[in-house]
mmCIF file of C-alpha atoms in Angstrom:
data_model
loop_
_atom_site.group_PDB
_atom_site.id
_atom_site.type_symbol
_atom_site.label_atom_id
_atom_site.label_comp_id
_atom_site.label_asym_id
_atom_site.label_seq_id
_atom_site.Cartn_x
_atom_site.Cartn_y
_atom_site.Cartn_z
ATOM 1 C CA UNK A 5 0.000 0.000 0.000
ATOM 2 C CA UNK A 6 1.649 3.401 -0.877
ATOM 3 C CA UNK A 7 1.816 5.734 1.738
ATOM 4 C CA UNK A 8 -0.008 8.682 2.067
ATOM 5 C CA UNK A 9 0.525 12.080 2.156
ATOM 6 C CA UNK A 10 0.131 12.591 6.030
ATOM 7 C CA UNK A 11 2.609 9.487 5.973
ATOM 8 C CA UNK A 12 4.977 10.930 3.780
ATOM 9 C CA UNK A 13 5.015 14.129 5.431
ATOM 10 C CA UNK A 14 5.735 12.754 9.163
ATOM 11 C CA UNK A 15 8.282 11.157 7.947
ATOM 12 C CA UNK A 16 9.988 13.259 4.829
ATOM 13 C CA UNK A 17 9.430 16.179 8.121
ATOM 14 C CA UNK A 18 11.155 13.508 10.832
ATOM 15 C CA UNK A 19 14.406 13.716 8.513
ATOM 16 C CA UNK A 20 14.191 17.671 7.612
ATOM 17 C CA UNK A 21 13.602 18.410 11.227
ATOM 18 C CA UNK A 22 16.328 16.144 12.267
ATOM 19 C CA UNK A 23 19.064 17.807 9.891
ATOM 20 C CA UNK A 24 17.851 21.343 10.139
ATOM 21 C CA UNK A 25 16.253 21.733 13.111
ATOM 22 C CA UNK A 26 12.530 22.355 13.866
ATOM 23 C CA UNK A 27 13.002 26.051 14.042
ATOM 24 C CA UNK A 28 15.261 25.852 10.843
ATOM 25 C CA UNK A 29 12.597 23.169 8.606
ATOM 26 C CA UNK A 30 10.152 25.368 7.131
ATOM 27 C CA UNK A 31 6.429 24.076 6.409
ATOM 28 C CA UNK A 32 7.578 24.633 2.813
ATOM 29 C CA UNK A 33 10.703 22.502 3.356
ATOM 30 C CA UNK A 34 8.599 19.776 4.731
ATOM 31 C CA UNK A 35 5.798 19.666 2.297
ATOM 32 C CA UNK A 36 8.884 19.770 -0.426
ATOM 33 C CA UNK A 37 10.681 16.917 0.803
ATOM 34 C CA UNK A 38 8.015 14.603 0.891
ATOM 35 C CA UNK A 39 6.408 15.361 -2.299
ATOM 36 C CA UNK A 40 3.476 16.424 -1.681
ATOM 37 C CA UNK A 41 0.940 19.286 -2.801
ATOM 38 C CA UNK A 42 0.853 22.573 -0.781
ATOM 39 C CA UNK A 43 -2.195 22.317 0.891
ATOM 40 C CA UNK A 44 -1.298 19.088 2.381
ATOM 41 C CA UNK A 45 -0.125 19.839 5.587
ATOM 42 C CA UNK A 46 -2.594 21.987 6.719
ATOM 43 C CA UNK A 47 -5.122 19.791 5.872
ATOM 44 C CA UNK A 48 -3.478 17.320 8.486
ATOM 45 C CA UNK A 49 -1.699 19.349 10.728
ATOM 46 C CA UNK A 50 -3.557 22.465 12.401
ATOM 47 C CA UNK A 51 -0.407 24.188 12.996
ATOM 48 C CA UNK A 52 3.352 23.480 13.055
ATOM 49 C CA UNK A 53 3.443 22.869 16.636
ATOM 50 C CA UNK A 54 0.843 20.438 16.021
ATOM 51 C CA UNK A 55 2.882 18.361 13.933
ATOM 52 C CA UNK A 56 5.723 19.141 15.824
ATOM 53 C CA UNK A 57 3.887 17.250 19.188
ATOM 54 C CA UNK A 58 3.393 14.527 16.555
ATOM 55 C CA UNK A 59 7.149 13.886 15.566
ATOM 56 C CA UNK A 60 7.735 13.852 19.194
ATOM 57 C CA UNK A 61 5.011 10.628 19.666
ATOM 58 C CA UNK A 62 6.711 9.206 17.168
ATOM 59 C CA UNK A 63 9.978 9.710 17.975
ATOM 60 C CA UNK A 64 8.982 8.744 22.232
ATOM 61 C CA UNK A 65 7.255 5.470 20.218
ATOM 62 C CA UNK A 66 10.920 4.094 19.854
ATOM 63 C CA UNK A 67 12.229 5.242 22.886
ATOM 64 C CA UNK A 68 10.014 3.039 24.846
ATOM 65 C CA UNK A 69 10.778 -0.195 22.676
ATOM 66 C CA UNK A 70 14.240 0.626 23.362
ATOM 67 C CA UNK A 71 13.685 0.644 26.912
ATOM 68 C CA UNK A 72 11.823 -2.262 26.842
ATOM 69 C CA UNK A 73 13.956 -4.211 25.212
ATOM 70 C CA UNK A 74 17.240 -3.060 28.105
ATOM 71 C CA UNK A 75 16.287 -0.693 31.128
ATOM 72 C CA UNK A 76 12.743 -2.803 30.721
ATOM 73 C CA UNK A 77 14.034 -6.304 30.056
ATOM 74 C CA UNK A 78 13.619 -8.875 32.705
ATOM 75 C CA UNK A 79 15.583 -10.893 31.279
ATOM 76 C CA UNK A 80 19.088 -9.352 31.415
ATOM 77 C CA UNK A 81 20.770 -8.164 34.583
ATOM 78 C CA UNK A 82 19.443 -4.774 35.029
ATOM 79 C CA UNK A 83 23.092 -2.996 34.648
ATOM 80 C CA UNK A 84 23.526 -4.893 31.876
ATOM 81 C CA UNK A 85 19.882 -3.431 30.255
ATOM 82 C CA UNK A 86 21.488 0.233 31.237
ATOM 83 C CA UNK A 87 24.368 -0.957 29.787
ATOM 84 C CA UNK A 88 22.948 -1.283 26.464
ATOM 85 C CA UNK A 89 20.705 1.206 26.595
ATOM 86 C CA UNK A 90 23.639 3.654 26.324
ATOM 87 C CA UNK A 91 25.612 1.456 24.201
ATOM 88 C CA UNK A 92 22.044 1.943 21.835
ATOM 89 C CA UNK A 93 22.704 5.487 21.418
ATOM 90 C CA UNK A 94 26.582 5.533 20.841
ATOM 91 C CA UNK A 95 25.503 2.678 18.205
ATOM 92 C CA UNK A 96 22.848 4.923 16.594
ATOM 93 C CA UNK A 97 25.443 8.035 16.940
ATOM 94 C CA UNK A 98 28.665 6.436 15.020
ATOM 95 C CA UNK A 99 25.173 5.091 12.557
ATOM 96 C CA UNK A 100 23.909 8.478 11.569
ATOM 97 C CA UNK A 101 27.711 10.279 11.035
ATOM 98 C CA UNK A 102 26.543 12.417 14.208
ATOM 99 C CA UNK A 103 24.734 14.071 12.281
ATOM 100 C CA UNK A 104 21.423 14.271 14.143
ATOM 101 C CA UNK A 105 21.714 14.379 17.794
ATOM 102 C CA UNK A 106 18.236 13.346 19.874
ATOM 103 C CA UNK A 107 15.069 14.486 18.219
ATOM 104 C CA UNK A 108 13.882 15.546 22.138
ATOM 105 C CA UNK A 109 17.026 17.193 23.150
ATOM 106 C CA UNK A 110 16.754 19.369 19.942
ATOM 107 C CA UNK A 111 13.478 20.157 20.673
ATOM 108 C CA UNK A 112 14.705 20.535 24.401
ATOM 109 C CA UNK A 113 17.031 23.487 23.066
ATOM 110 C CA UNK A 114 15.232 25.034 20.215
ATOM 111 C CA UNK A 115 11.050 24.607 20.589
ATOM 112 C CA UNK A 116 10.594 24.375 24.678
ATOM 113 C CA UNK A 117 10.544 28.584 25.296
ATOM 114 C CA UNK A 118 8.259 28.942 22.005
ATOM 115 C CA UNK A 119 5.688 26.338 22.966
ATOM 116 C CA UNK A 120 3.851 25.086 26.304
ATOM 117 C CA UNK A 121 2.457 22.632 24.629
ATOM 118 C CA UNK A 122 5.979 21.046 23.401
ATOM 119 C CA UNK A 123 7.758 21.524 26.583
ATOM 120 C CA UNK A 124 5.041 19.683 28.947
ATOM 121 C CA UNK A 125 5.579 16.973 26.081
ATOM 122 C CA UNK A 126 9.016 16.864 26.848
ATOM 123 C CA UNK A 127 8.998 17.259 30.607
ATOM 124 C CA UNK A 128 6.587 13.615 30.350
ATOM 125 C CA UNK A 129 9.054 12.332 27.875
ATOM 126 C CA UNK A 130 12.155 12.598 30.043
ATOM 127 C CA UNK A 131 10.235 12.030 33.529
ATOM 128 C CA UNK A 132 9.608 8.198 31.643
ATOM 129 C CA UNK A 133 12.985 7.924 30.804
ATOM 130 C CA UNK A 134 14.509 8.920 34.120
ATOM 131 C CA UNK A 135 11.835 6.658 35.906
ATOM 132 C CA UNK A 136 12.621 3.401 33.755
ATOM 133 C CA UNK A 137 16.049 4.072 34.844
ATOM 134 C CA UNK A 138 15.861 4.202 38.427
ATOM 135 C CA UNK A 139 13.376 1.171 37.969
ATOM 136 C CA UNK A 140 16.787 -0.801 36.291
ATOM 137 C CA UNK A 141 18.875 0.562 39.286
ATOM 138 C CA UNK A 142 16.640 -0.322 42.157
ATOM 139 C CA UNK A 143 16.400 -3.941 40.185
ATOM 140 C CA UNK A 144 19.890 -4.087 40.578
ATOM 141 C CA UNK A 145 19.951 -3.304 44.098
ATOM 142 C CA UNK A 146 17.611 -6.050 44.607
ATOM 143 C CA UNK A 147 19.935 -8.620 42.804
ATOM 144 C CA UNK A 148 22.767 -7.762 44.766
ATOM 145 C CA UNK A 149 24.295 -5.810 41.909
ATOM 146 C CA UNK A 150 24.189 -2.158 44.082
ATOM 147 C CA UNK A 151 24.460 -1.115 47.606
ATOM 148 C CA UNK A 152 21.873 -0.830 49.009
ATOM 149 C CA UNK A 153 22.527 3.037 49.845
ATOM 150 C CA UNK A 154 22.740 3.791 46.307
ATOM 151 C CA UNK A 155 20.565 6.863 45.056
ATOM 152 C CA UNK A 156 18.430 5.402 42.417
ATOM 153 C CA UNK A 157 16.826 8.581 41.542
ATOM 154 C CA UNK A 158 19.531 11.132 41.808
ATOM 155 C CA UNK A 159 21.475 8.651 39.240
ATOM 156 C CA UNK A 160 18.741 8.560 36.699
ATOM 157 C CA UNK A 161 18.462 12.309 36.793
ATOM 158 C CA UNK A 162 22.312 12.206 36.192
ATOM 159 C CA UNK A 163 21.844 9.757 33.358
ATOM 160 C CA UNK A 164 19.348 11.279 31.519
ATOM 161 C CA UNK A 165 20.813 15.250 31.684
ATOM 162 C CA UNK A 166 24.507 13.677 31.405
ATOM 163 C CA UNK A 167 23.155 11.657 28.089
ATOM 164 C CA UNK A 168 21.825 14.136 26.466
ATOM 165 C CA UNK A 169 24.962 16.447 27.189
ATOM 166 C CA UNK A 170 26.795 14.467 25.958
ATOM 167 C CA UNK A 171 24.420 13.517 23.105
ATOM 168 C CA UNK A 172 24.394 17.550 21.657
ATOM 169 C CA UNK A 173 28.208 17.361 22.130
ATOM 170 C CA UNK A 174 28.886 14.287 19.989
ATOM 171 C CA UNK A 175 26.608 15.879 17.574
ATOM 172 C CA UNK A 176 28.596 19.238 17.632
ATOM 173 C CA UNK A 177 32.257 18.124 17.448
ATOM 174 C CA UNK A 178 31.754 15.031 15.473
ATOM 175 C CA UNK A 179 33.191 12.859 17.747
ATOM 176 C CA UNK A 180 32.257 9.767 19.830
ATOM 177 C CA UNK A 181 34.507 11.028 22.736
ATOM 178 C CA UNK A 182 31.669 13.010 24.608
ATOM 179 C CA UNK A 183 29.396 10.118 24.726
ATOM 180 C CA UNK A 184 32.575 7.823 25.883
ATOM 181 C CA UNK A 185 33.196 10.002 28.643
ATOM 182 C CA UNK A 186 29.721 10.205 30.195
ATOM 183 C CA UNK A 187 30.192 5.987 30.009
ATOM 184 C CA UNK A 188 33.146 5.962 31.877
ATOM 185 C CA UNK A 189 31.897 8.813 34.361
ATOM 186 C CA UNK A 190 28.751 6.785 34.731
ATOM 187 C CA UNK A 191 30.065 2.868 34.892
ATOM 188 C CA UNK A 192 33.538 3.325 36.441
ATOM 189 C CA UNK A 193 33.180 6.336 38.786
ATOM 190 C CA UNK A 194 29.251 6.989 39.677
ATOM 191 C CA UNK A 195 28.550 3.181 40.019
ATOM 192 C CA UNK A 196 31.860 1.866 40.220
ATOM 193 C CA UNK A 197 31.512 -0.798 38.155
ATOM 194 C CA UNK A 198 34.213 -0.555 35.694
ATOM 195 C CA UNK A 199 33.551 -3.832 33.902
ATOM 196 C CA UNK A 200 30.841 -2.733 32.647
ATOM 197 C CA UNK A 201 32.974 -0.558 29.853
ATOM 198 C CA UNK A 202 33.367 -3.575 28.027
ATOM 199 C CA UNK A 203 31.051 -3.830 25.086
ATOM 200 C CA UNK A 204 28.173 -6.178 25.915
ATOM 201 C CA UNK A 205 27.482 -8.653 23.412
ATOM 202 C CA UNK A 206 24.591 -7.469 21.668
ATOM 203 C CA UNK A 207 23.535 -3.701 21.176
ATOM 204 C CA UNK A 208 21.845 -3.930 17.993
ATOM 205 C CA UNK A 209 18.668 -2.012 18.834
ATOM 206 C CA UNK A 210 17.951 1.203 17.313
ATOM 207 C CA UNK A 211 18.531 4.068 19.814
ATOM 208 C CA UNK A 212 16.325 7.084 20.367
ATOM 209 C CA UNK A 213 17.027 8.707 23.856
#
């Protein structure tokens, strides 16, 4: 079945906003990259912000398969789902040239003053995120794999804000070593476990933090 037009502009817009930014992708940009007559995105979007919420849904949509399938994932050891979690978004980094940085950190930086709407969006988004982490951690605590003094909460905040730091830095200098840093910050010094640097074996899910 061939797509249609709202489906080709969500995501034709998904790539423009990703390279140029959501304040930098025009409505004209959009509707030109995916092909589609003028009119089109008005008749399924009542306003840029609109579709911009939208991108975001779909966008959150793959974060939460991602944590499912680590932070989420009773079956591995819980620092070994955070382990791969990150290892996810280096993966999907070195993948895209880093080139595109987090579709909700760029929104984080460019649409959050300019729209109520977008940053209560992104206040839920990363509220999941830090919860599903300090879900993983207190797991771990539970299996032996923390002390039990260890601040579950106060560590998923730092996750989450020290991700995405280093997520916008990767995607500024070109370089992996931001991202590599907040690991070893994280595994080696913050939870002192330093064998979890290693590569786990598998980290072939698609990433979007």
């Amino acid at each position: 079945m061939k797509p249609s037009n709202r489906e080709k502009i969500l995501s034709e817009g998904m790539r423009v906003v990703l390279e140029r930014g959501y304040s930098g992708a025009s409505v004209r940009d959009i509707i030109q990259a995916a092909g589609v007559p003028q009119g089109s995105f008005t008749n399924h979007f009542v306003s840029k912000e609109a579709f911009g919420l939208e991108l975001l849904g779909i966008y959150f949509a793959e974060t939460r398969k991602l944590i499912q399938a680590t932070l989420g994932n009773e079956f591995l050891a819980p620092l070994q789902g955070l382990r791969e979690f990150v290892d996810a978004n280096k993966a999907r980094l070195r993948d895209e040239g880093m080139q595109h940085g987090c579709l909700s950190g760029n929104f984080s930086a460019e649409a959050s003053d300019h729209s109520a709407n977008i940053s209560l969006s992104l206040r839920e988004i990363f509220s999941e995120v830090r919860n599903s982490i300090a879900y993983c951690l207190r797991r771990a605590i539970r299996q032996g794999a923390l002390p039990q003094d260890t601040a579950c909460d106060t560590i998923a905040g730092f996750v989450v804000s020290g991700l995405q730091g280093a997520i916008l830095l990767t995607k500024v200098e070109r370089t992996l070593q931001p991202i590599e840093q907040f690991e070893y910050v994280l595994f080696a010094l913050t939870l002192r476990r330093p064998d979890l640097l290693a590569p786990p074996q598998a980290a072939t899910t698609t990433a979007f933090a």
